[in-house]
Amino acid sequence: ELTASRVREELVDLLSESKPWRVVMRLDNLKALKTINPQLKSTPYVIKRLKNIQLSYEKLKNKFSPKPLRWIVNLIGLLYDLSQKDVEKWCNKMRMKKKFAEKIIQGTSELKDIVKSLRIRKIKNSQIFKILNGLFDESIIVIHALFPNVREKVEKYISELKYIKIYSSGQDLIDMGFKPSPVFKEVFDLLLQAKLNGLIKNKDDEISFIKQKYRST
């Protein structure tokens, strides 16, 4: 009898292939897909989804370090139509490691609400950054694959926004008269927002921005 761990290991191997839809169709033909989950089918919609995920994975994988896990994005594509409760139960049954289960649950159950926020027409760069910066890389690839109307924003985040950093340090704030406190984080968050939105460019701009915002400090 196949143990859950054995099924999981076999599935990880199979979904690490670059054409996962072939694997899924083969498993369905062998009636083996239902042993993974009774609700799973290789419908044309599921096959198209897996193909789109592969296109996005191949396009974006080298933009991340380390590379996102191919089997995770493919598994998200396979389980995407299940409810969050069913995905959680499935991860428990398969004895999936917590770090992998979290990626699978986020990718299958939380993306639709996240994408709603990204669909705002005149969204600021700082808002795009805030929405995408907290996500697993695998989730970002799935959003790119399944939601064409926010693809441009995802690409902007991956190629540009996620690399934007501020130059000012805690020592700079102390030199300006600030006392070490939670206000440091507030200042740095505001600086990053302003930089993402193109309001400041260099360290001199940052210092001027801080002085203007915190005149009475």
mmCIF file of C-alpha atoms in Angstrom:
data_model
loop_
_atom_site.group_PDB
_atom_site.id
_atom_site.type_symbol
_atom_site.label_atom_id
_atom_site.label_comp_id
_atom_site.label_asym_id
_atom_site.label_seq_id
_atom_site.Cartn_x
_atom_site.Cartn_y
_atom_site.Cartn_z
ATOM 1 C CA GLU A 1 0.000 0.000 0.000
ATOM 2 C CA LEU A 2 1.211 3.476 -0.898
ATOM 3 C CA THR A 3 1.886 5.653 2.130
ATOM 4 C CA ALA A 4 1.090 9.380 2.114
ATOM 5 C CA SER A 5 4.809 10.150 2.248
ATOM 6 C CA ARG A 6 5.473 7.941 -0.785
ATOM 7 C CA VAL A 7 2.640 9.566 -2.770
ATOM 8 C CA ARG A 8 4.003 12.995 -1.826
ATOM 9 C CA GLU A 9 7.539 12.129 -2.939
ATOM 10 C CA GLU A 10 6.316 10.669 -6.240
ATOM 11 C CA LEU A 11 4.189 13.751 -6.853
ATOM 12 C CA VAL A 12 7.079 16.128 -6.141
ATOM 13 C CA ASP A 13 9.202 14.244 -8.697
ATOM 14 C CA LEU A 14 6.460 14.202 -11.333
ATOM 15 C CA LEU A 15 5.552 17.876 -10.886
ATOM 16 C CA SER A 16 9.194 18.927 -11.146
ATOM 17 C CA GLU A 17 8.952 18.167 -14.873
ATOM 18 C CA SER A 18 8.712 21.051 -17.350
ATOM 19 C CA LYS A 19 5.477 19.744 -18.939
ATOM 20 C CA PRO A 20 3.342 18.903 -15.894
ATOM 21 C CA TRP A 21 0.086 18.806 -17.860
ATOM 22 C CA ARG A 22 1.283 15.594 -19.552
ATOM 23 C CA VAL A 23 1.871 14.053 -16.133
ATOM 24 C CA VAL A 24 -1.592 15.124 -14.950
ATOM 25 C CA MET A 25 -3.308 13.744 -18.071
ATOM 26 C CA ARG A 26 -1.396 10.471 -17.708
ATOM 27 C CA LEU A 27 -2.366 10.168 -14.032
ATOM 28 C CA ASP A 28 -6.001 10.882 -14.902
ATOM 29 C CA ASN A 29 -6.014 8.221 -17.635
ATOM 30 C CA LEU A 30 -4.616 5.725 -15.137
ATOM 31 C CA LYS A 31 -7.318 6.748 -12.598
ATOM 32 C CA ALA A 32 -4.446 7.735 -10.297
ATOM 33 C CA LEU A 33 -5.329 11.432 -10.049
ATOM 34 C CA LYS A 34 -8.188 10.636 -7.692
ATOM 35 C CA THR A 35 -5.792 8.929 -5.292
ATOM 36 C CA ILE A 36 -4.169 12.354 -4.849
ATOM 37 C CA ASN A 37 -7.578 13.962 -4.259
ATOM 38 C CA PRO A 38 -11.044 12.716 -5.332
ATOM 39 C CA GLN A 39 -11.959 16.164 -6.732
ATOM 40 C CA LEU A 40 -9.028 16.390 -9.158
ATOM 41 C CA LYS A 41 -9.589 16.097 -12.922
ATOM 42 C CA SER A 42 -7.490 16.891 -15.981
ATOM 43 C CA THR A 43 -10.061 19.230 -17.542
ATOM 44 C CA PRO A 44 -9.020 21.483 -20.462
ATOM 45 C CA TYR A 45 -9.166 24.388 -17.997
ATOM 46 C CA VAL A 46 -6.699 22.710 -15.603
ATOM 47 C CA ILE A 47 -4.366 21.815 -18.494
ATOM 48 C CA LYS A 48 -4.448 25.419 -19.786
ATOM 49 C CA ARG A 49 -3.744 26.691 -16.276
ATOM 50 C CA LEU A 50 -0.708 24.430 -15.920
ATOM 51 C CA LYS A 51 0.603 25.538 -19.331
ATOM 52 C CA ASN A 52 0.221 29.213 -18.387
ATOM 53 C CA ILE A 53 2.014 28.611 -15.091
ATOM 54 C CA GLN A 54 4.909 26.985 -16.970
ATOM 55 C CA LEU A 55 5.176 29.954 -19.354
ATOM 56 C CA SER A 56 5.378 32.375 -16.425
ATOM 57 C CA TYR A 57 7.772 30.127 -14.522
ATOM 58 C CA GLU A 58 10.188 29.925 -17.459
ATOM 59 C CA LYS A 59 9.986 33.671 -18.028
ATOM 60 C CA LEU A 60 10.497 34.719 -14.400
ATOM 61 C CA LYS A 61 12.432 31.948 -12.615
ATOM 62 C CA ASN A 62 15.836 33.606 -13.042
ATOM 63 C CA LYS A 63 14.559 36.871 -11.546
ATOM 64 C CA PHE A 64 14.468 35.189 -8.139
ATOM 65 C CA SER A 65 17.254 33.842 -5.973
ATOM 66 C CA PRO A 66 16.972 31.032 -5.113
ATOM 67 C CA LYS A 67 14.732 29.948 -7.987
ATOM 68 C CA PRO A 68 11.120 29.238 -6.977
ATOM 69 C CA LEU A 69 10.239 25.557 -6.708
ATOM 70 C CA ARG A 70 8.755 24.278 -9.964
ATOM 71 C CA TRP A 71 6.820 21.470 -8.267
ATOM 72 C CA ILE A 72 5.164 23.960 -5.899
ATOM 73 C CA VAL A 73 3.859 26.230 -8.686
ATOM 74 C CA ASN A 74 2.636 23.173 -10.597
ATOM 75 C CA LEU A 75 0.960 21.740 -7.503
ATOM 76 C CA ILE A 76 -0.754 25.092 -6.898
ATOM 77 C CA GLY A 77 -2.062 24.890 -10.473
ATOM 78 C CA LEU A 78 -3.365 21.373 -9.866
ATOM 79 C CA LEU A 79 -5.042 22.087 -6.498
ATOM 80 C CA TYR A 80 -6.215 25.616 -7.356
ATOM 81 C CA ASP A 81 -9.949 24.783 -7.524
ATOM 82 C CA LEU A 82 -10.067 23.154 -4.077
ATOM 83 C CA SER A 83 -11.287 25.089 -1.034
ATOM 84 C CA GLN A 84 -8.750 26.332 1.503
ATOM 85 C CA LYS A 85 -10.049 23.771 4.000
ATOM 86 C CA ASP A 86 -9.528 20.933 1.495
ATOM 87 C CA VAL A 87 -6.024 22.148 0.606
ATOM 88 C CA GLU A 88 -5.088 22.344 4.301
ATOM 89 C CA LYS A 89 -6.485 18.840 4.911
ATOM 90 C CA TRP A 90 -4.607 17.530 1.878
ATOM 91 C CA CYS A 91 -1.295 19.058 3.060
ATOM 92 C CA ASN A 92 -1.794 17.465 6.496
ATOM 93 C CA LYS A 93 -2.655 14.099 4.974
ATOM 94 C CA MET A 94 0.450 14.238 2.755
ATOM 95 C CA ARG A 95 2.578 15.250 5.753
ATOM 96 C CA MET A 96 3.797 18.229 3.803
ATOM 97 C CA LYS A 97 6.500 20.235 5.569
ATOM 98 C CA LYS A 98 5.122 23.439 7.075
ATOM 99 C CA LYS A 99 7.251 25.697 4.838
ATOM 100 C CA PHE A 100 5.857 23.991 1.715
ATOM 101 C CA ALA A 101 2.278 23.795 3.021
ATOM 102 C CA GLU A 102 2.284 27.559 3.646
ATOM 103 C CA LYS A 103 3.309 28.218 0.036
ATOM 104 C CA ILE A 104 0.666 25.843 -1.334
ATOM 105 C CA ILE A 105 -2.128 27.296 0.829
ATOM 106 C CA GLN A 106 -1.229 30.886 -0.048
ATOM 107 C CA GLY A 107 -0.989 30.073 -3.757
ATOM 108 C CA THR A 108 -4.321 28.262 -3.943
ATOM 109 C CA SER A 109 -6.487 30.140 -1.455
ATOM 110 C CA GLU A 110 -5.324 33.716 -0.943
ATOM 111 C CA LEU A 111 -4.452 35.071 -4.381
ATOM 112 C CA LYS A 112 -7.902 36.141 -5.594
ATOM 113 C CA ASP A 113 -8.248 38.707 -2.783
ATOM 114 C CA ILE A 114 -4.667 39.900 -3.305
ATOM 115 C CA VAL A 115 -5.294 40.387 -7.037
ATOM 116 C CA LYS A 116 -8.388 42.505 -6.298
ATOM 117 C CA SER A 117 -6.102 45.005 -4.558
ATOM 118 C CA LEU A 118 -3.691 45.001 -7.525
ATOM 119 C CA ARG A 119 -6.480 45.729 -10.013
ATOM 120 C CA ILE A 120 -6.841 49.351 -8.828
ATOM 121 C CA ARG A 121 -6.278 51.400 -11.985
ATOM 122 C CA LYS A 122 -4.170 54.252 -10.612
ATOM 123 C CA ILE A 123 -2.284 52.189 -8.075
ATOM 124 C CA LYS A 124 0.950 53.682 -6.728
ATOM 125 C CA ASN A 125 4.273 51.864 -6.908
ATOM 126 C CA SER A 126 4.401 51.788 -3.111
ATOM 127 C CA GLN A 127 1.050 49.960 -3.042
ATOM 128 C CA ILE A 128 2.231 47.378 -5.601
ATOM 129 C CA PHE A 129 5.349 46.841 -3.466
ATOM 130 C CA LYS A 130 3.344 46.461 -0.256
ATOM 131 C CA ILE A 131 0.971 43.904 -1.814
ATOM 132 C CA LEU A 132 3.610 41.723 -3.489
ATOM 133 C CA ASN A 133 6.563 42.065 -1.122
ATOM 134 C CA GLY A 134 5.010 39.823 1.525
ATOM 135 C CA LEU A 135 4.209 36.963 -0.860
ATOM 136 C CA PHE A 136 6.103 33.781 -1.590
ATOM 137 C CA ASP A 137 7.889 33.859 -4.959
ATOM 138 C CA GLU A 138 5.766 30.917 -6.120
ATOM 139 C CA SER A 139 2.593 32.942 -5.487
ATOM 140 C CA ILE A 140 3.955 35.838 -7.547
ATOM 141 C CA ILE A 141 4.554 33.481 -10.482
ATOM 142 C CA VAL A 142 1.008 32.082 -10.198
ATOM 143 C CA ILE A 143 -0.481 35.608 -10.153
ATOM 144 C CA HIS A 144 1.538 36.455 -13.276
ATOM 145 C CA ALA A 145 0.300 33.271 -14.967
ATOM 146 C CA LEU A 146 -3.389 33.392 -14.089
ATOM 147 C CA PHE A 147 -4.243 37.098 -13.993
ATOM 148 C CA PRO A 148 -3.150 38.789 -17.261
ATOM 149 C CA ASN A 149 -4.698 42.132 -16.273
ATOM 150 C CA VAL A 150 -2.153 42.619 -13.453
ATOM 151 C CA ARG A 151 0.810 41.003 -15.232
ATOM 152 C CA GLU A 152 2.446 44.338 -16.062
ATOM 153 C CA LYS A 153 2.382 45.351 -12.390
ATOM 154 C CA VAL A 154 3.891 42.027 -11.336
ATOM 155 C CA GLU A 155 6.697 42.427 -13.882
ATOM 156 C CA LYS A 156 7.343 45.978 -12.685
ATOM 157 C CA TYR A 157 7.689 44.721 -9.115
ATOM 158 C CA ILE A 158 9.997 41.844 -10.076
ATOM 159 C CA SER A 159 12.307 43.814 -12.365
ATOM 160 C CA GLU A 160 12.324 47.201 -10.637
ATOM 161 C CA LEU A 161 10.431 47.885 -7.415
ATOM 162 C CA LYS A 162 11.776 45.052 -5.280
ATOM 163 C CA TYR A 163 15.338 46.329 -5.768
ATOM 164 C CA ILE A 164 14.651 49.883 -4.588
ATOM 165 C CA LYS A 165 16.402 50.623 -1.293
ATOM 166 C CA ILE A 166 16.929 53.693 0.868
ATOM 167 C CA TYR A 167 20.373 55.036 1.710
ATOM 168 C CA SER A 168 19.682 56.605 5.112
ATOM 169 C CA SER A 169 20.594 54.704 8.284
ATOM 170 C CA GLY A 170 19.752 54.820 11.971
ATOM 171 C CA GLN A 171 22.971 56.759 12.533
ATOM 172 C CA ASP A 172 21.775 59.430 10.079
ATOM 173 C CA LEU A 173 18.602 59.839 12.137
ATOM 174 C CA ILE A 174 20.604 60.077 15.378
ATOM 175 C CA ASP A 175 22.829 62.719 13.751
ATOM 176 C CA MET A 176 19.657 64.663 12.924
ATOM 177 C CA GLY A 177 18.578 64.615 16.564
ATOM 178 C CA PHE A 178 16.275 61.602 16.655
ATOM 179 C CA LYS A 179 16.428 59.333 19.690
ATOM 180 C CA PRO A 180 16.445 55.565 18.947
ATOM 181 C CA SER A 181 12.792 54.487 19.064
ATOM 182 C CA PRO A 182 10.034 52.803 17.018
ATOM 183 C CA VAL A 183 9.773 56.074 15.058
ATOM 184 C CA PHE A 184 12.864 54.911 13.114
ATOM 185 C CA LYS A 185 10.789 52.237 11.366
ATOM 186 C CA GLU A 186 8.068 54.779 10.595
ATOM 187 C CA VAL A 187 10.650 57.127 9.039
ATOM 188 C CA PHE A 188 12.229 54.361 6.950
ATOM 189 C CA ASP A 189 8.812 53.129 5.764
ATOM 190 C CA LEU A 190 7.860 56.661 4.683
ATOM 191 C CA LEU A 191 11.199 57.094 2.910
ATOM 192 C CA LEU A 192 10.781 53.833 1.013
ATOM 193 C CA GLN A 193 7.227 54.763 -0.020
ATOM 194 C CA ALA A 194 8.415 58.151 -1.281
ATOM 195 C CA LYS A 195 11.296 56.549 -3.172
ATOM 196 C CA LEU A 196 9.067 53.897 -4.754
ATOM 197 C CA ASN A 197 6.689 56.639 -5.897
ATOM 198 C CA GLY A 198 9.529 58.644 -7.460
ATOM 199 C CA LEU A 199 9.360 61.565 -5.009
ATOM 200 C CA ILE A 200 12.986 61.179 -3.906
ATOM 201 C CA LYS A 201 16.057 59.899 -5.744
ATOM 202 C CA ASN A 202 19.210 60.056 -3.600
ATOM 203 C CA LYS A 203 20.413 60.388 -0.009
ATOM 204 C CA ASP A 204 20.267 64.210 -0.064
ATOM 205 C CA ASP A 205 16.609 63.964 -1.091
ATOM 206 C CA GLU A 206 16.019 61.527 1.769
ATOM 207 C CA ILE A 207 17.551 63.868 4.370
ATOM 208 C CA SER A 208 15.516 66.816 3.035
ATOM 209 C CA PHE A 209 12.369 64.670 3.071
ATOM 210 C CA ILE A 210 12.941 63.667 6.713
ATOM 211 C CA LYS A 211 13.602 67.266 7.789
ATOM 212 C CA GLN A 212 10.442 68.436 6.066
ATOM 213 C CA LYS A 213 8.278 65.672 7.556
ATOM 214 C CA TYR A 214 9.666 65.938 11.083
ATOM 215 C CA ARG A 215 10.386 69.654 11.447
ATOM 216 C CA SER A 216 9.427 69.824 15.114
ATOM 217 C CA THR A 217 11.479 66.753 16.121
#
